[in-house]
Amino acid sequence: RLKMLSQASAVSSASTAQKGAKRTVVLEVWEAERAKSFGGGWSAPTWVTEGGLVWKWVDEKGHKHPKLDPKLAKSDATLYPEPPCSLGGLYQPAGEWQHGEWGYGQFWSQPTFKTTPGLMDNLRRRKWTREFV
């Protein structure tokens, strides 16, 4: 998801901030991980029913992120510790990736995620953001 920052207000999918002639765009990427069996830690989701989550780097709906490096195979994308995403074109990174805390739950589509994992929580996610100018 892209957000362009605006002086007046933010629009749901994009908003704009004018800094002279420059426009700042914030790229949002979600990281998804699934609990391994028997307390073995966390890794990229692998269930065939999980659709885009198996890419690890997804949009807010859990689909493979559209700005994911198109040259990466799924198995390679899951190895990156930070989102392998960029805007390309004339946009250049204006800083480092920033991430929030992990949220824990069972399904991507559930309305809220907890800050600590419960017994049945086998999915976790966190949002990464990066500004581009």
PDB file of C-alpha atoms in Angstrom:
ATOM      1  CA  ARG A   1       0.000   0.000   0.000  1.00  0.00           C
ATOM      2  CA  LEU A   2       1.233   3.456  -0.835  1.00  0.00           C
ATOM      3  CA  LYS A   3       0.491   6.538   1.163  1.00  0.00           C
ATOM      4  CA  MET A   4       1.356   9.938  -0.112  1.00  0.00           C
ATOM      5  CA  LEU A   5       1.451  12.425   2.748  1.00  0.00           C
ATOM      6  CA  SER A   6      -0.713  15.543   2.437  1.00  0.00           C
ATOM      7  CA  GLN A   7      -0.576  18.905   4.158  1.00  0.00           C
ATOM      8  CA  ALA A   8      -4.358  18.937   4.571  1.00  0.00           C
ATOM      9  CA  SER A   9      -5.457  15.344   5.101  1.00  0.00           C
ATOM     10  CA  ALA A  10      -4.737  11.729   4.267  1.00  0.00           C
ATOM     11  CA  VAL A  11      -6.826   9.781   1.799  1.00  0.00           C
ATOM     12  CA  SER A  12      -7.321   6.060   2.489  1.00  0.00           C
ATOM     13  CA  SER A  13      -5.148   4.720  -0.317  1.00  0.00           C
ATOM     14  CA  ALA A  14      -2.883   7.681  -0.990  1.00  0.00           C
ATOM     15  CA  SER A  15      -2.180  11.182   0.281  1.00  0.00           C
ATOM     16  CA  THR A  16       0.490  13.752  -0.615  1.00  0.00           C
ATOM     17  CA  ALA A  17       2.938  16.045   1.237  1.00  0.00           C
ATOM     18  CA  GLN A  18       4.489  18.885  -0.682  1.00  0.00           C
ATOM     19  CA  LYS A  19       8.037  19.805   0.318  1.00  0.00           C
ATOM     20  CA  GLY A  20       8.877  22.373  -2.280  1.00  0.00           C
ATOM     21  CA  ALA A  21       8.788  20.388  -5.513  1.00  0.00           C
ATOM     22  CA  LYS A  22       9.235  17.017  -3.762  1.00  0.00           C
ATOM     23  CA  ARG A  23       6.484  14.591  -2.877  1.00  0.00           C
ATOM     24  CA  THR A  24       6.937  12.051  -0.096  1.00  0.00           C
ATOM     25  CA  VAL A  25       5.379   8.640  -0.538  1.00  0.00           C
ATOM     26  CA  VAL A  26       5.190   6.080   2.266  1.00  0.00           C
ATOM     27  CA  LEU A  27       5.296   2.447   1.217  1.00  0.00           C
ATOM     28  CA  GLU A  28       3.520   0.054   3.622  1.00  0.00           C
ATOM     29  CA  VAL A  29       4.386  -3.639   3.644  1.00  0.00           C
ATOM     30  CA  TRP A  30       3.160  -6.333   6.031  1.00  0.00           C
ATOM     31  CA  GLU A  31       5.370  -9.204   7.190  1.00  0.00           C
ATOM     32  CA  ALA A  32       3.603 -12.494   7.936  1.00  0.00           C
ATOM     33  CA  GLU A  33       4.986 -15.457   9.872  1.00  0.00           C
ATOM     34  CA  ARG A  34       3.438 -18.740  10.983  1.00  0.00           C
ATOM     35  CA  ALA A  35       4.385 -20.640  14.164  1.00  0.00           C
ATOM     36  CA  LYS A  36       6.365 -23.804  13.556  1.00  0.00           C
ATOM     37  CA  SER A  37       5.116 -27.024  15.101  1.00  0.00           C
ATOM     38  CA  PHE A  38       6.040 -27.953  18.650  1.00  0.00           C
ATOM     39  CA  GLY A  39       7.357 -24.542  19.683  1.00  0.00           C
ATOM     40  CA  GLY A  40       9.963 -24.390  16.917  1.00  0.00           C
ATOM     41  CA  GLY A  41       9.805 -20.619  16.470  1.00  0.00           C
ATOM     42  CA  TRP A  42       8.390 -18.669  13.527  1.00  0.00           C
ATOM     43  CA  SER A  43       8.893 -18.761   9.754  1.00  0.00           C
ATOM     44  CA  ALA A  44       7.202 -17.670   6.539  1.00  0.00           C
ATOM     45  CA  PRO A  45       3.752 -19.249   6.092  1.00  0.00           C
ATOM     46  CA  THR A  46       3.758 -22.440   4.017  1.00  0.00           C
ATOM     47  CA  TRP A  47       0.166 -23.677   4.107  1.00  0.00           C
ATOM     48  CA  VAL A  48      -1.205 -24.098   0.579  1.00  0.00           C
ATOM     49  CA  THR A  49      -4.461 -22.464   1.688  1.00  0.00           C
ATOM     50  CA  GLU A  50      -2.728 -19.206   2.649  1.00  0.00           C
ATOM     51  CA  GLY A  51      -2.480 -17.665  -0.789  1.00  0.00           C
ATOM     52  CA  GLY A  52      -0.190 -14.630  -0.837  1.00  0.00           C
ATOM     53  CA  LEU A  53       0.965 -15.028   2.760  1.00  0.00           C
ATOM     54  CA  VAL A  54       3.471 -17.642   1.586  1.00  0.00           C
ATOM     55  CA  TRP A  55       5.467 -14.737   0.101  1.00  0.00           C
ATOM     56  CA  LYS A  56       5.958 -13.348   3.654  1.00  0.00           C
ATOM     57  CA  TRP A  57       5.806  -9.722   2.333  1.00  0.00           C
ATOM     58  CA  VAL A  58       2.193  -8.796   1.669  1.00  0.00           C
ATOM     59  CA  ASP A  59      -0.277  -5.922   1.380  1.00  0.00           C
ATOM     60  CA  GLU A  60      -2.913  -5.103   4.014  1.00  0.00           C
ATOM     61  CA  LYS A  61      -5.247  -7.779   2.587  1.00  0.00           C
ATOM     62  CA  GLY A  62      -2.637 -10.542   2.807  1.00  0.00           C
ATOM     63  CA  HIS A  63      -1.876 -10.687  -0.929  1.00  0.00           C
ATOM     64  CA  LYS A  64       1.642 -10.799  -2.357  1.00  0.00           C
ATOM     65  CA  HIS A  65       2.842  -7.200  -2.194  1.00  0.00           C
ATOM     66  CA  PRO A  66       2.647  -5.504  -5.626  1.00  0.00           C
ATOM     67  CA  LYS A  67       5.980  -3.714  -5.069  1.00  0.00           C
ATOM     68  CA  LEU A  68       7.880  -6.891  -4.203  1.00  0.00           C
ATOM     69  CA  ASP A  69      10.986  -7.284  -6.366  1.00  0.00           C
ATOM     70  CA  PRO A  70       9.607  -9.115  -9.439  1.00  0.00           C
ATOM     71  CA  LYS A  71      12.896 -10.988  -9.973  1.00  0.00           C
ATOM     72  CA  LEU A  72      12.600 -12.813  -6.642  1.00  0.00           C
ATOM     73  CA  ALA A  73      11.349 -16.352  -6.355  1.00  0.00           C
ATOM     74  CA  LYS A  74       9.003 -17.029  -3.442  1.00  0.00           C
ATOM     75  CA  SER A  75      11.676 -19.058  -1.652  1.00  0.00           C
ATOM     76  CA  ASP A  76      14.132 -16.143  -1.938  1.00  0.00           C
ATOM     77  CA  ALA A  77      11.657 -13.443  -0.869  1.00  0.00           C
ATOM     78  CA  THR A  78      11.040 -15.219   2.440  1.00  0.00           C
ATOM     79  CA  LEU A  79      14.744 -15.028   3.340  1.00  0.00           C
ATOM     80  CA  TYR A  80      14.909 -11.227   3.513  1.00  0.00           C
ATOM     81  CA  PRO A  81      14.929  -9.673   7.017  1.00  0.00           C
ATOM     82  CA  GLU A  82      13.458  -6.418   5.596  1.00  0.00           C
ATOM     83  CA  PRO A  83      10.914  -5.962   2.795  1.00  0.00           C
ATOM     84  CA  PRO A  84      12.523  -6.487  -0.643  1.00  0.00           C
ATOM     85  CA  CYS A  85      10.180  -3.814  -2.031  1.00  0.00           C
ATOM     86  CA  SER A  86      10.703  -0.440  -3.670  1.00  0.00           C
ATOM     87  CA  LEU A  87       8.791   2.065  -5.737  1.00  0.00           C
ATOM     88  CA  GLY A  88      11.312   2.238  -8.580  1.00  0.00           C
ATOM     89  CA  GLY A  89      11.100   4.932 -11.200  1.00  0.00           C
ATOM     90  CA  LEU A  90      12.023   8.382  -9.956  1.00  0.00           C
ATOM     91  CA  TYR A  91      11.360   7.598  -6.282  1.00  0.00           C
ATOM     92  CA  GLN A  92      14.363   7.058  -4.032  1.00  0.00           C
ATOM     93  CA  PRO A  93      14.371   5.868  -0.388  1.00  0.00           C
ATOM     94  CA  ALA A  94      14.380   8.791   2.058  1.00  0.00           C
ATOM     95  CA  GLY A  95      15.296   6.672   5.072  1.00  0.00           C
ATOM     96  CA  GLU A  96      15.449   3.188   6.495  1.00  0.00           C
ATOM     97  CA  TRP A  97      12.611   0.724   6.897  1.00  0.00           C
ATOM     98  CA  GLN A  98      10.659   1.146  10.152  1.00  0.00           C
ATOM     99  CA  HIS A  99       8.498  -1.574  11.680  1.00  0.00           C
ATOM    100  CA  GLY A 100       5.850  -1.850  14.364  1.00  0.00           C
ATOM    101  CA  GLU A 101       5.389  -4.516  16.980  1.00  0.00           C
ATOM    102  CA  TRP A 102       4.226  -8.023  16.172  1.00  0.00           C
ATOM    103  CA  GLY A 103       0.504  -8.741  16.393  1.00  0.00           C
ATOM    104  CA  TYR A 104      -0.646 -12.317  17.091  1.00  0.00           C
ATOM    105  CA  GLY A 105      -3.751 -14.174  15.947  1.00  0.00           C
ATOM    106  CA  GLN A 106      -5.067 -17.166  14.025  1.00  0.00           C
ATOM    107  CA  PHE A 107      -6.246 -15.739  10.705  1.00  0.00           C
ATOM    108  CA  TRP A 108      -5.124 -12.813   8.568  1.00  0.00           C
ATOM    109  CA  SER A 109      -8.689 -11.533   8.180  1.00  0.00           C
ATOM    110  CA  GLN A 110      -9.501 -11.310  11.887  1.00  0.00           C
ATOM    111  CA  PRO A 111     -10.303  -7.716  12.973  1.00  0.00           C
ATOM    112  CA  THR A 112      -7.705  -7.416  15.746  1.00  0.00           C
ATOM    113  CA  PHE A 113      -4.400  -8.970  16.685  1.00  0.00           C
ATOM    114  CA  LYS A 114      -3.074  -9.315  20.244  1.00  0.00           C
ATOM    115  CA  THR A 115       0.262  -7.928  21.448  1.00  0.00           C
ATOM    116  CA  THR A 116       1.251 -11.257  23.038  1.00  0.00           C
ATOM    117  CA  PRO A 117       0.642 -14.720  21.583  1.00  0.00           C
ATOM    118  CA  GLY A 118      -2.010 -16.940  23.114  1.00  0.00           C
ATOM    119  CA  LEU A 119      -2.123 -20.718  23.080  1.00  0.00           C
ATOM    120  CA  MET A 120      -4.028 -20.850  19.767  1.00  0.00           C
ATOM    121  CA  ASP A 121      -2.275 -17.939  18.031  1.00  0.00           C
ATOM    122  CA  ASN A 122      -0.178 -19.390  15.237  1.00  0.00           C
ATOM    123  CA  LEU A 123       0.055 -16.347  12.952  1.00  0.00           C
ATOM    124  CA  ARG A 124       1.883 -13.106  13.564  1.00  0.00           C
ATOM    125  CA  ARG A 125       2.226  -9.944  11.508  1.00  0.00           C
ATOM    126  CA  ARG A 126       3.829  -6.531  11.658  1.00  0.00           C
ATOM    127  CA  LYS A 127       3.739  -3.480   9.439  1.00  0.00           C
ATOM    128  CA  TRP A 128       6.839  -2.008   7.839  1.00  0.00           C
ATOM    129  CA  THR A 129       6.979   1.498   6.366  1.00  0.00           C
ATOM    130  CA  ARG A 130       9.535   3.426   4.350  1.00  0.00           C
ATOM    131  CA  GLU A 131       9.445   6.928   2.935  1.00  0.00           C
ATOM    132  CA  PHE A 132      10.395   7.636  -0.648  1.00  0.00           C
ATOM    133  CA  VAL A 133      10.921  10.999  -2.376  1.00  0.00           C
TER     134      VAL A 133
END
